[in-house]
Amino acid sequence: MATAKMAKAKRSTKPSVKKYSNYIGGEWVKSSSGQYFDNVNPADTTDIVGRFPDSTEEDVNRAVEAAKEAAVRWRRTPAPRRAELLFTLGEILRGKKDQFSTEMTREMGKVLKETGGDVQEAIDCTYYTAGEGRRLHGFTTPAEMPNKFAMCVRQPVGLCGLITPFNFPMAIPSWKLIPALVCGNTVVLKSGEDVPLSSLNLVKACEEAGIPKGVVNLVNGAREAGAALVANDDVRLISFTGSTTTGKKIAEACARDNKIVSLEMGGKNAIIVMDDADIDNAVEGSLWGAFGTSGQRCTASSRLVVHKKVYKKFCDKLVERAKTLRVGNGLDPKTEVGPVINERQMEKILTYIEIGKNQDKATLACGGNRLTKGSYANGWFIEPTVFTNVKPKMRIAQEEIFGPVTCVIPFSTLDEAINIVNGVAYGLSSAIYTQDVNRAFYAMQELYTGICYVNSATIGAEVHLPFGGTKGTGNGHREAGTQVLDIFSEWKALYVDYSGKLQKAQIDDVEI
Ligand code: UN1
Protein backbone atom coordinates (compact mmCIF):
# COMPACT_ATOMS: atom_id res chain seq x y z
CA MET A 1 0.00 0.00 0.00
CA ALA A 2 2.87 2.34 0.65
CA THR A 3 4.86 1.70 -2.46
CA ALA A 4 3.52 4.62 -4.43
CA LYS A 5 3.85 7.05 -1.58
CA MET A 6 7.36 5.86 -0.85
CA ALA A 7 8.45 5.79 -4.47
CA LYS A 8 7.36 9.35 -4.95
CA ALA A 9 8.81 10.37 -1.63
CA LYS A 10 12.20 8.89 -2.40
CA ARG A 11 12.68 11.50 -5.10
CA SER A 12 12.54 14.22 -2.47
CA THR A 13 15.93 15.51 -1.37
CA LYS A 14 14.94 18.29 1.02
CA PRO A 15 17.79 18.32 3.56
CA SER A 16 15.81 19.93 6.39
CA VAL A 17 13.44 17.02 6.90
CA LYS A 18 13.77 15.28 10.26
CA LYS A 19 15.20 11.76 10.35
CA TYR A 20 13.67 9.24 12.71
CA SER A 21 15.02 5.96 14.10
CA ASN A 22 14.03 2.42 14.95
CA TYR A 23 13.70 1.56 18.63
CA ILE A 24 15.54 -1.63 19.52
CA GLY A 25 16.50 -2.82 22.99
CA GLY A 26 15.76 0.61 24.43
CA GLU A 27 18.02 2.45 21.94
CA TRP A 28 17.01 4.70 19.04
CA VAL A 29 19.01 3.31 16.13
CA LYS A 30 19.43 3.63 12.37
CA SER A 31 18.65 0.84 9.95
CA SER A 32 21.59 -1.38 9.02
CA SER A 33 20.80 -0.48 5.39
CA GLY A 34 21.47 3.20 6.09
CA GLN A 35 18.44 3.82 3.86
CA TYR A 36 15.42 5.95 4.64
CA PHE A 37 11.99 6.36 3.15
CA ASP A 38 9.96 9.54 3.24
CA ASN A 39 6.68 9.87 5.09
CA VAL A 40 4.60 12.09 2.83
CA ASN A 41 1.49 14.14 3.60
CA PRO A 42 -1.24 12.72 1.32
CA ALA A 43 -3.01 16.10 1.21
CA ASP A 44 0.16 17.79 -0.06
CA THR A 45 2.92 15.55 -1.32
CA THR A 46 5.45 18.41 -1.29
CA ASP A 47 5.21 18.24 2.50
CA ILE A 48 7.57 15.56 3.86
CA VAL A 49 6.60 14.67 7.42
CA GLY A 50 9.86 12.87 8.15
CA ARG A 51 12.38 10.28 6.98
CA PHE A 52 12.11 6.81 8.49
CA PRO A 53 14.56 3.88 8.45
CA ASP A 54 13.94 1.41 5.65
CA SER A 55 14.57 -1.63 7.80
CA THR A 56 16.08 -4.92 6.70
CA GLU A 57 15.95 -8.49 7.90
CA GLU A 58 19.03 -7.75 10.01
CA ASP A 59 17.22 -4.92 11.83
CA VAL A 60 14.20 -7.11 12.46
CA ASN A 61 16.35 -9.95 13.78
CA ARG A 62 18.10 -7.54 16.13
CA ALA A 63 14.76 -6.31 17.41
CA VAL A 64 13.64 -9.90 17.96
CA GLU A 65 16.87 -10.62 19.90
CA ALA A 66 16.21 -7.61 22.12
CA ALA A 67 12.62 -8.74 22.74
CA LYS A 68 13.92 -12.22 23.56
CA GLU A 69 16.40 -10.88 26.10
CA ALA A 70 13.71 -8.85 27.87
CA ALA A 71 11.14 -11.66 27.91
CA VAL A 72 11.81 -13.51 31.18
CA ARG A 73 12.00 -10.43 33.37
CA TRP A 74 8.86 -8.95 31.85
CA ARG A 75 6.95 -12.23 32.11
CA ARG A 76 7.90 -12.48 35.79
CA THR A 77 6.89 -8.90 36.56
CA PRO A 78 3.49 -9.22 38.29
CA ALA A 79 0.68 -8.23 35.94
CA PRO A 80 -0.60 -5.42 38.22
CA ARG A 81 2.89 -3.88 38.08
CA ARG A 82 3.02 -4.19 34.31
CA ALA A 83 -0.37 -2.51 34.23
CA GLU A 84 0.82 0.41 36.36
CA LEU A 85 3.25 1.31 33.57
CA LEU A 86 0.39 1.10 31.10
CA PHE A 87 -1.76 3.46 33.17
CA THR A 88 1.16 5.90 33.05
CA LEU A 89 1.27 5.38 29.29
CA GLY A 90 -2.44 6.27 29.14
CA GLU A 91 -1.74 9.52 30.99
CA ILE A 92 1.07 10.40 28.57
CA LEU A 93 -1.12 9.73 25.53
CA ARG A 94 -3.87 11.89 27.05
CA GLY A 95 -1.45 14.75 27.64
CA LYS A 96 -0.20 14.62 24.03
CA LYS A 97 -3.53 13.97 22.32
CA ASP A 98 -3.55 17.25 20.38
CA GLN A 99 0.04 16.91 19.19
CA PHE A 100 -0.45 13.28 18.17
CA SER A 101 -3.72 14.05 16.35
CA THR A 102 -2.20 16.92 14.38
CA GLU A 103 0.82 14.83 13.41
CA MET A 104 -1.47 11.97 12.45
CA THR A 105 -3.58 14.16 10.17
CA ARG A 106 -0.40 15.37 8.50
CA GLU A 107 0.86 11.87 7.75
CA MET A 108 -2.43 10.06 7.15
CA GLY A 109 -4.86 12.70 5.90
CA LYS A 110 -8.04 12.10 7.89
CA VAL A 111 -9.64 15.14 9.49
CA LEU A 112 -8.53 16.39 12.91
CA LYS A 113 -11.71 15.31 14.71
CA GLU A 114 -11.15 11.78 13.47
CA THR A 115 -7.46 11.65 14.34
CA GLY A 116 -8.49 12.93 17.79
CA GLY A 117 -10.86 9.94 17.91
CA ASP A 118 -8.05 7.64 16.83
CA VAL A 119 -5.75 8.80 19.65
CA GLN A 120 -8.71 8.64 22.04
CA GLU A 121 -9.30 5.03 21.01
CA ALA A 122 -5.66 4.28 21.91
CA ILE A 123 -6.17 6.00 25.28
CA ASP A 124 -9.41 4.08 25.94
CA CYS A 125 -7.74 0.82 24.96
CA THR A 126 -4.79 1.54 27.24
CA TYR A 127 -6.90 2.32 30.32
CA TYR A 128 -9.37 -0.48 29.73
CA THR A 129 -6.76 -3.13 29.04
CA ALA A 130 -4.42 -1.95 31.81
CA GLY A 131 -7.33 -2.68 34.15
CA GLU A 132 -6.89 -6.32 33.15
CA GLY A 133 -3.57 -6.30 35.01
CA ARG A 134 -5.61 -6.74 38.18
CA ARG A 135 -7.98 -9.27 36.62
CA LEU A 136 -6.58 -11.53 33.89
CA HIS A 137 -9.10 -13.93 35.33
CA GLY A 138 -8.57 -17.63 35.23
CA PHE A 139 -10.92 -20.04 36.96
CA THR A 140 -11.07 -22.87 39.44
CA THR A 141 -13.16 -25.96 38.98
CA PRO A 142 -13.68 -29.12 41.05
CA ALA A 143 -11.31 -32.02 40.42
CA GLU A 144 -12.80 -35.49 40.00
CA MET A 145 -10.61 -37.03 42.74
CA PRO A 146 -10.77 -36.18 46.46
CA ASN A 147 -8.14 -33.87 47.95
CA LYS A 148 -7.18 -32.53 44.59
CA PHE A 149 -7.43 -28.94 43.32
CA ALA A 150 -7.93 -27.84 39.69
CA MET A 151 -7.57 -24.40 38.16
CA CYS A 152 -6.74 -22.56 34.94
CA VAL A 153 -4.49 -19.53 34.49
CA ARG A 154 -3.39 -17.44 31.54
CA GLN A 155 0.27 -17.47 30.52
CA PRO A 156 1.93 -15.22 27.93
CA VAL A 157 2.39 -16.72 24.46
CA GLY A 158 5.93 -15.33 24.09
CA LEU A 159 7.35 -13.01 21.49
CA CYS A 160 4.73 -11.17 19.43
CA GLY A 161 5.20 -9.57 16.00
CA LEU A 162 2.66 -6.84 15.30
CA ILE A 163 2.02 -5.62 11.74
CA THR A 164 -0.28 -2.63 11.45
CA PRO A 165 -2.08 -0.72 8.67
CA PHE A 166 -2.41 2.95 7.73
CA ASN A 167 -6.04 3.73 8.50
CA PHE A 168 -5.95 3.82 12.31
CA PRO A 169 -2.31 4.79 12.88
CA MET A 170 -2.39 4.79 16.69
CA ALA A 171 -5.60 2.96 17.62
CA ILE A 172 -4.78 -0.29 15.83
CA PRO A 173 -1.17 -0.55 17.08
CA SER A 174 -2.54 0.05 20.60
CA TRP A 175 -5.18 -2.71 20.19
CA LYS A 176 -2.31 -5.13 19.69
CA LEU A 177 0.49 -3.67 21.80
CA ILE A 178 -1.38 -3.03 25.06
CA PRO A 179 -2.98 -6.47 25.50
CA ALA A 180 0.28 -8.13 24.41
CA LEU A 181 2.09 -6.25 27.19
CA VAL A 182 -0.46 -6.71 29.93
CA CYS A 183 -0.40 -10.45 29.26
CA GLY A 184 3.38 -10.46 29.75
CA ASN A 185 4.68 -10.75 26.18
CA THR A 186 7.47 -8.74 24.60
CA VAL A 187 6.89 -7.31 21.14
CA VAL A 188 8.33 -6.13 17.86
CA LEU A 189 6.03 -3.65 16.14
CA LYS A 190 6.39 -3.10 12.39
CA SER A 191 4.72 0.25 11.74
CA GLY A 192 2.44 0.91 8.78
CA GLU A 193 4.78 2.30 6.12
CA ASP A 194 2.47 5.21 5.27
CA VAL A 195 2.05 6.28 8.89
CA PRO A 196 5.25 5.52 10.83
CA LEU A 197 5.16 8.66 12.97
CA SER A 198 2.06 7.64 14.93
CA SER A 199 3.55 4.25 15.84
CA LEU A 200 6.75 6.01 16.79
CA ASN A 201 4.83 8.44 18.99
CA LEU A 202 3.17 5.50 20.73
CA VAL A 203 6.47 3.69 21.27
CA LYS A 204 8.19 6.85 22.50
CA ALA A 205 5.37 7.24 25.01
CA CYS A 206 6.03 3.64 26.15
CA GLU A 207 9.68 4.59 26.72
CA GLU A 208 8.59 7.67 28.67
CA ALA A 209 6.21 5.56 30.75
CA GLY A 210 9.17 3.47 31.91
CA ILE A 211 8.43 0.23 30.08
CA PRO A 212 11.76 -1.63 30.37
CA LYS A 213 14.27 -1.80 27.52
CA GLY A 214 13.61 -4.52 24.98
CA VAL A 215 9.97 -5.08 25.96
CA VAL A 216 8.69 -2.89 23.10
CA ASN A 217 10.72 -2.66 19.90
CA LEU A 218 9.86 -0.72 16.76
CA VAL A 219 11.05 -1.33 13.23
CA ASN A 220 9.98 0.91 10.37
CA GLY A 221 9.89 -0.17 6.78
CA ALA A 222 7.85 -1.98 4.22
CA ARG A 223 7.50 -5.50 2.90
CA GLU A 224 11.03 -6.74 3.68
CA ALA A 225 10.70 -5.87 7.36
CA GLY A 226 7.22 -7.41 7.61
CA ALA A 227 8.32 -10.61 5.86
CA ALA A 228 11.41 -10.92 8.09
CA LEU A 229 9.25 -10.65 11.20
CA VAL A 230 6.88 -13.35 9.94
CA ALA A 231 9.84 -15.60 9.03
CA ASN A 232 11.74 -15.25 12.32
CA ASP A 233 11.69 -18.53 14.28
CA ASP A 234 11.71 -16.80 17.65
CA VAL A 235 8.47 -14.97 16.93
CA ARG A 236 5.63 -17.03 18.39
CA LEU A 237 2.66 -14.96 17.27
CA ILE A 238 1.85 -12.59 14.42
CA SER A 239 -1.02 -10.16 14.81
CA PHE A 240 -1.86 -8.55 11.49
CA THR A 241 -4.37 -5.97 10.29
CA GLY A 242 -4.44 -5.16 6.59
CA SER A 243 -5.47 -6.49 3.20
CA THR A 244 -6.90 -9.96 2.70
CA THR A 245 -4.23 -10.78 0.12
CA THR A 246 -1.35 -10.03 2.49
CA GLY A 247 -3.18 -11.61 5.45
CA LYS A 248 -3.60 -14.90 3.63
CA LYS A 249 0.09 -14.98 2.73
CA ILE A 250 1.00 -14.34 6.36
CA ALA A 251 -1.38 -17.08 7.48
CA GLU A 252 0.27 -19.55 5.09
CA ALA A 253 3.75 -18.68 6.32
CA CYS A 254 2.63 -18.91 9.96
CA ALA A 255 0.98 -22.28 9.34
CA ARG A 256 4.25 -23.68 7.95
CA ASP A 257 6.09 -22.58 11.12
CA ASN A 258 3.23 -23.38 13.51
CA LYS A 259 3.00 -19.79 14.68
CA ILE A 260 -0.15 -18.38 16.26
CA VAL A 261 -1.69 -15.86 13.87
CA SER A 262 -4.47 -13.37 14.38
CA LEU A 263 -5.81 -11.69 11.24
CA GLU A 264 -8.03 -8.67 10.79
CA MET A 265 -8.67 -8.17 7.08
CA GLY A 266 -11.22 -6.78 4.66
CA GLY A 267 -14.87 -5.85 4.89
CA LYS A 268 -17.83 -5.10 2.62
CA ASN A 269 -20.18 -3.78 5.24
CA ALA A 270 -23.79 -2.85 4.66
CA ILE A 271 -26.54 -0.77 6.20
CA ILE A 272 -30.15 -1.91 5.72
CA VAL A 273 -32.66 0.94 5.56
CA MET A 274 -36.22 -0.32 6.19
CA ASP A 275 -39.33 1.45 4.92
CA ASP A 276 -40.21 2.48 8.50
CA ALA A 277 -36.78 4.03 9.18
CA ASP A 278 -36.16 7.63 10.11
CA ILE A 279 -34.80 8.52 6.69
CA ASP A 280 -32.93 11.68 7.69
CA ASN A 281 -31.14 9.79 10.45
CA ALA A 282 -30.37 6.93 8.05
CA VAL A 283 -28.96 9.37 5.48
CA GLU A 284 -26.70 11.04 8.06
CA GLY A 285 -25.51 7.64 9.33
CA SER A 286 -24.84 6.47 5.79
CA LEU A 287 -22.79 9.56 4.94
CA TRP A 288 -20.70 9.14 8.09
CA GLY A 289 -20.30 5.39 7.54
CA ALA A 290 -19.43 5.69 3.85
CA PHE A 291 -17.30 8.83 3.73
CA GLY A 292 -15.78 9.11 7.22
CA THR A 293 -12.00 8.44 6.97
CA SER A 294 -12.61 8.81 3.20
CA GLY A 295 -14.12 5.33 3.28
CA GLN A 296 -10.80 3.85 4.39
CA ARG A 297 -12.15 1.83 7.30
CA CYS A 298 -12.50 -1.93 7.38
CA THR A 299 -15.91 -1.11 8.83
CA ALA A 300 -16.91 1.46 6.15
CA SER A 301 -20.54 1.42 4.98
CA SER A 302 -19.76 0.59 1.38
CA ARG A 303 -23.24 -0.84 0.67
CA LEU A 304 -26.57 0.77 1.49
CA VAL A 305 -29.40 -1.72 1.10
CA VAL A 306 -32.59 0.32 0.90
CA HIS A 307 -36.27 -0.70 0.85
CA LYS A 308 -37.92 -0.02 -2.52
CA LYS A 309 -40.69 2.04 -0.89
CA VAL A 310 -38.19 4.63 0.36
CA TYR A 311 -35.45 4.07 -2.23
CA LYS A 312 -35.98 7.21 -4.29
CA LYS A 313 -36.46 9.47 -1.29
CA PHE A 314 -33.35 8.05 0.39
CA CYS A 315 -31.19 8.29 -2.75
CA ASP A 316 -32.26 11.87 -3.46
CA LYS A 317 -31.41 13.00 0.05
CA LEU A 318 -28.16 11.04 0.19
CA VAL A 319 -26.89 12.40 -3.12
CA GLU A 320 -27.91 15.95 -2.28
CA ARG A 321 -25.99 15.74 1.02
CA ALA A 322 -22.97 13.89 -0.47
CA LYS A 323 -22.52 16.72 -2.95
CA THR A 324 -22.22 19.22 -0.10
CA LEU A 325 -19.45 17.37 1.77
CA ARG A 326 -16.31 19.49 1.91
CA VAL A 327 -13.26 17.63 0.64
CA GLY A 328 -9.86 19.01 1.60
CA ASN A 329 -6.84 19.00 3.82
CA GLY A 330 -7.77 17.37 7.13
CA LEU A 331 -5.88 20.08 9.03
CA ASP A 332 -8.52 22.61 7.91
CA PRO A 333 -11.30 22.44 10.54
CA LYS A 334 -13.94 22.96 7.83
CA THR A 335 -12.92 19.81 5.96
CA GLU A 336 -15.27 16.83 6.22
CA VAL A 337 -13.53 14.36 3.89
CA GLY A 338 -9.73 14.21 3.64
CA PRO A 339 -7.50 12.72 0.94
CA VAL A 340 -6.90 9.01 0.39
CA ILE A 341 -3.62 7.60 1.60
CA ASN A 342 -1.45 7.34 -1.52
CA GLU A 343 -1.35 7.30 -5.29
CA ARG A 344 -1.70 3.54 -5.58
CA GLN A 345 -4.83 3.45 -3.43
CA MET A 346 -6.22 6.42 -5.37
CA GLU A 347 -5.67 4.59 -8.68
CA LYS A 348 -7.34 1.48 -7.28
CA ILE A 349 -10.39 3.47 -6.16
CA LEU A 350 -10.63 5.26 -9.53
CA THR A 351 -10.41 1.89 -11.27
CA TYR A 352 -13.36 0.65 -9.21
CA ILE A 353 -15.32 3.76 -10.17
CA GLU A 354 -14.64 2.92 -13.84
CA ILE A 355 -15.75 -0.68 -13.21
CA GLY A 356 -18.95 0.62 -11.61
CA LYS A 357 -19.70 2.80 -14.61
CA ASN A 358 -18.56 0.67 -17.54
CA GLN A 359 -18.55 -2.97 -16.47
CA ASP A 360 -21.25 -3.12 -13.80
CA LYS A 361 -23.24 -0.36 -15.50
CA ALA A 362 -24.57 1.03 -12.24
CA THR A 363 -25.78 4.64 -12.16
CA LEU A 364 -23.14 7.13 -11.04
CA ALA A 365 -25.35 9.45 -8.99
CA CYS A 366 -22.62 11.81 -7.80
CA GLY A 367 -18.85 12.18 -7.54
CA GLY A 368 -16.61 9.80 -9.44
CA ASN A 369 -13.68 12.12 -10.08
CA ARG A 370 -10.25 12.83 -8.77
CA LEU A 371 -9.92 16.47 -7.65
CA THR A 372 -6.83 18.15 -9.01
CA LYS A 373 -7.40 21.91 -9.18
CA GLY A 374 -6.18 24.60 -6.77
CA SER A 375 -5.50 23.32 -3.27
CA TYR A 376 -6.10 19.75 -4.48
CA ALA A 377 -3.20 19.87 -6.93
CA ASN A 378 -0.63 18.10 -4.77
CA GLY A 379 -2.83 15.58 -2.98
CA TRP A 380 -4.78 12.38 -3.50
CA PHE A 381 -8.37 13.62 -3.41
CA ILE A 382 -11.47 11.84 -4.70
CA GLU A 383 -15.03 13.19 -4.66
CA PRO A 384 -17.52 11.37 -2.40
CA THR A 385 -19.07 8.95 -4.87
CA VAL A 386 -22.51 7.33 -4.83
CA PHE A 387 -23.63 4.58 -7.19
CA THR A 388 -27.37 3.84 -7.37
CA ASN A 389 -29.32 1.04 -9.06
CA VAL A 390 -26.64 -1.35 -7.90
CA LYS A 391 -27.30 -5.09 -8.06
CA PRO A 392 -25.94 -7.28 -5.26
CA LYS A 393 -23.59 -9.32 -7.47
CA MET A 394 -21.93 -6.39 -9.23
CA ARG A 395 -18.19 -6.11 -8.56
CA ILE A 396 -18.56 -2.74 -6.82
CA ALA A 397 -21.06 -4.41 -4.46
CA GLN A 398 -18.85 -7.43 -3.77
CA GLU A 399 -15.22 -6.24 -3.60
CA GLU A 400 -13.63 -4.02 -0.99
CA ILE A 401 -12.86 -0.60 -2.51
CA PHE A 402 -11.47 1.15 0.61
CA GLY A 403 -12.28 4.63 -0.59
CA PRO A 404 -15.08 7.23 -0.61
CA VAL A 405 -17.45 5.14 -2.72
CA THR A 406 -20.77 3.62 -1.72
CA CYS A 407 -23.43 1.63 -3.56
CA VAL A 408 -27.18 1.83 -3.02
CA ILE A 409 -28.98 -1.48 -3.59
CA PRO A 410 -32.82 -1.76 -3.61
CA PHE A 411 -34.76 -4.61 -1.92
CA SER A 412 -38.37 -5.63 -1.17
CA THR A 413 -38.37 -7.87 1.94
CA LEU A 414 -36.23 -7.98 5.06
CA ASP A 415 -35.13 -11.55 4.29
CA GLU A 416 -34.00 -10.42 0.84
CA ALA A 417 -32.03 -7.56 2.44
CA ILE A 418 -30.38 -9.92 4.91
CA ASN A 419 -29.37 -12.27 2.08
CA ILE A 420 -27.84 -9.33 0.22
CA VAL A 421 -25.88 -8.22 3.29
CA ASN A 422 -24.67 -11.76 3.97
CA GLY A 423 -23.97 -12.47 0.30
CA VAL A 424 -20.33 -11.31 0.24
CA ALA A 425 -17.00 -12.89 1.11
CA TYR A 426 -16.58 -10.76 4.23
CA GLY A 427 -18.40 -10.45 7.56
CA LEU A 428 -17.13 -7.56 9.65
CA SER A 429 -19.94 -5.10 10.34
CA SER A 430 -23.61 -4.57 9.48
CA ALA A 431 -26.43 -2.23 10.48
CA ILE A 432 -30.18 -1.78 10.21
CA TYR A 433 -32.27 1.37 10.43
CA THR A 434 -35.79 0.56 11.59
CA GLN A 435 -38.27 1.67 14.25
CA ASP A 436 -39.66 -1.85 14.57
CA VAL A 437 -38.19 -3.82 17.46
CA ASN A 438 -39.13 -7.18 15.91
CA ARG A 439 -37.31 -6.39 12.69
CA ALA A 440 -34.31 -5.10 14.62
CA PHE A 441 -33.98 -8.28 16.68
CA TYR A 442 -34.57 -10.53 13.68
CA ALA A 443 -31.80 -8.72 11.78
CA MET A 444 -29.44 -8.94 14.78
CA GLN A 445 -30.03 -12.68 14.77
CA GLU A 446 -29.65 -13.27 11.04
CA LEU A 447 -26.85 -10.89 9.99
CA TYR A 448 -23.70 -13.01 9.95
CA THR A 449 -21.11 -10.40 10.93
CA GLY A 450 -18.86 -9.87 13.93
CA ILE A 451 -20.41 -6.48 14.68
CA CYS A 452 -24.00 -5.31 14.13
CA TYR A 453 -25.60 -1.92 14.79
CA VAL A 454 -29.23 -0.83 15.10
CA ASN A 455 -30.01 2.73 14.03
CA SER A 456 -26.42 3.76 13.46
CA ALA A 457 -23.81 3.19 10.77
CA THR A 458 -21.38 0.25 10.50
CA ILE A 459 -18.49 2.21 12.03
CA GLY A 460 -17.72 3.33 15.57
CA ALA A 461 -16.85 0.19 17.54
CA GLU A 462 -15.91 0.80 21.19
CA VAL A 463 -12.79 -0.70 22.78
CA HIS A 464 -14.44 -2.74 25.52
CA LEU A 465 -16.40 -4.89 23.07
CA PRO A 466 -14.81 -7.52 20.82
CA PHE A 467 -13.83 -6.35 17.34
CA GLY A 468 -13.53 -8.68 14.37
CA GLY A 469 -15.46 -10.43 11.67
CA THR A 470 -16.71 -13.68 10.23
CA LYS A 471 -15.81 -15.38 6.91
CA GLY A 472 -13.06 -13.66 4.87
CA THR A 473 -12.62 -10.85 7.38
CA GLY A 474 -10.58 -12.80 9.88
CA ASN A 475 -9.54 -16.16 11.23
CA GLY A 476 -11.86 -16.42 14.20
CA HIS A 477 -10.02 -14.16 16.64
CA ARG A 478 -11.39 -10.99 18.20
CA GLU A 479 -9.39 -7.91 19.13
CA ALA A 480 -10.38 -5.46 21.90
CA GLY A 481 -12.65 -6.25 24.84
CA THR A 482 -11.46 -8.99 27.16
CA GLN A 483 -11.68 -11.40 24.20
CA VAL A 484 -8.33 -10.07 22.92
CA LEU A 485 -6.67 -11.75 25.90
CA ASP A 486 -7.33 -15.07 24.18
CA ILE A 487 -4.99 -13.96 21.39
CA PHE A 488 -2.14 -12.83 23.60
CA SER A 489 -2.30 -15.49 26.32
CA GLU A 490 -2.58 -19.25 26.38
CA TRP A 491 -4.44 -21.30 28.96
CA LYS A 492 -2.51 -23.41 31.43
CA ALA A 493 -4.48 -26.05 33.36
CA LEU A 494 -3.06 -26.70 36.84
CA TYR A 495 -3.76 -29.74 39.04
CA VAL A 496 -2.63 -29.94 42.66
CA ASP A 497 -3.00 -33.32 44.38
CA TYR A 498 -2.81 -32.98 48.16
CA SER A 499 -4.04 -36.51 49.00
CA GLY A 500 -0.50 -37.76 49.63
CA LYS A 501 -0.99 -40.81 47.44
CA LEU A 502 -1.24 -41.82 43.79
CA GLN A 503 -4.71 -41.06 42.40
CA LYS A 504 -5.47 -42.02 38.82
CA ALA A 505 -8.02 -39.80 37.05
CA GLN A 506 -10.53 -41.67 34.87
CA ILE A 507 -9.38 -44.98 36.41
CA ASP A 508 -9.66 -45.07 40.20
CA ASP A 509 -13.07 -45.54 41.79
CA VAL A 510 -14.04 -42.90 44.27
CA GLU A 511 -16.17 -44.02 47.21
CA ILE A 512 -19.34 -41.97 47.59
C1 UN1 B 1 -10.83 -0.34 11.01
O1 UN1 B 1 -11.59 0.11 10.19
O2 UN1 B 1 -9.88 -1.05 10.67
O3 UN1 B 1 -15.27 0.82 14.46
C2 UN1 B 1 -10.95 -0.06 12.46
C3 UN1 B 1 -14.59 1.68 13.90
C4 UN1 B 1 -13.28 2.10 14.53
C5 UN1 B 1 -12.21 1.13 14.22
C6 UN1 B 1 -12.12 0.78 12.77
N1 UN1 B 1 -13.45 2.22 15.96
O4 UN1 B 1 -14.93 2.17 12.84
Tab-separated table of C-alpha atoms in Angstrom, residues 41 43 96-121 167-169 198 288 291-294 297 326 328-339:
chain	number	residue	atom	x	y	z
A	41	ASN	CA	1.493	14.136	3.600
A	43	ALA	CA	-3.010	16.103	1.213
A	96	LYS	CA	-0.205	14.623	24.034
A	97	LYS	CA	-3.527	13.969	22.322
A	98	ASP	CA	-3.553	17.251	20.382
A	99	GLN	CA	0.037	16.914	19.194
A	100	PHE	CA	-0.449	13.276	18.168
A	101	SER	CA	-3.721	14.046	16.347
A	102	THR	CA	-2.205	16.916	14.380
A	103	GLU	CA	0.817	14.831	13.412
A	104	MET	CA	-1.468	11.968	12.446
A	105	THR	CA	-3.575	14.159	10.167
A	106	ARG	CA	-0.403	15.369	8.502
A	107	GLU	CA	0.862	11.869	7.753
A	108	MET	CA	-2.431	10.059	7.155
A	109	GLY	CA	-4.856	12.705	5.903
A	110	LYS	CA	-8.038	12.104	7.887
A	111	VAL	CA	-9.637	15.140	9.494
A	112	LEU	CA	-8.529	16.387	12.910
A	113	LYS	CA	-11.706	15.311	14.705
A	114	GLU	CA	-11.145	11.777	13.472
A	115	THR	CA	-7.461	11.647	14.345
A	116	GLY	CA	-8.487	12.931	17.794
A	117	GLY	CA	-10.859	9.943	17.908
A	118	ASP	CA	-8.052	7.640	16.830
A	119	VAL	CA	-5.753	8.796	19.646
A	120	GLN	CA	-8.714	8.635	22.040
A	121	GLU	CA	-9.303	5.029	21.011
A	167	ASN	CA	-6.044	3.733	8.498
A	168	PHE	CA	-5.951	3.820	12.311
A	169	PRO	CA	-2.314	4.787	12.880
A	198	SER	CA	2.059	7.645	14.933
A	288	TRP	CA	-20.701	9.136	8.088
A	291	PHE	CA	-17.302	8.829	3.735
A	292	GLY	CA	-15.777	9.115	7.223
A	293	THR	CA	-12.004	8.439	6.970
A	294	SER	CA	-12.612	8.814	3.198
A	297	ARG	CA	-12.153	1.831	7.300
A	326	ARG	CA	-16.311	19.491	1.908
A	328	GLY	CA	-9.860	19.014	1.596
A	329	ASN	CA	-6.840	18.997	3.820
A	330	GLY	CA	-7.769	17.369	7.126
A	331	LEU	CA	-5.878	20.081	9.031
A	332	ASP	CA	-8.520	22.615	7.911
A	333	PRO	CA	-11.301	22.437	10.539
A	334	LYS	CA	-13.940	22.958	7.828
A	335	THR	CA	-12.923	19.809	5.955
A	336	GLU	CA	-15.268	16.826	6.216
A	337	VAL	CA	-13.527	14.359	3.886
A	338	GLY	CA	-9.727	14.211	3.643
A	339	PRO	CA	-7.505	12.715	0.944
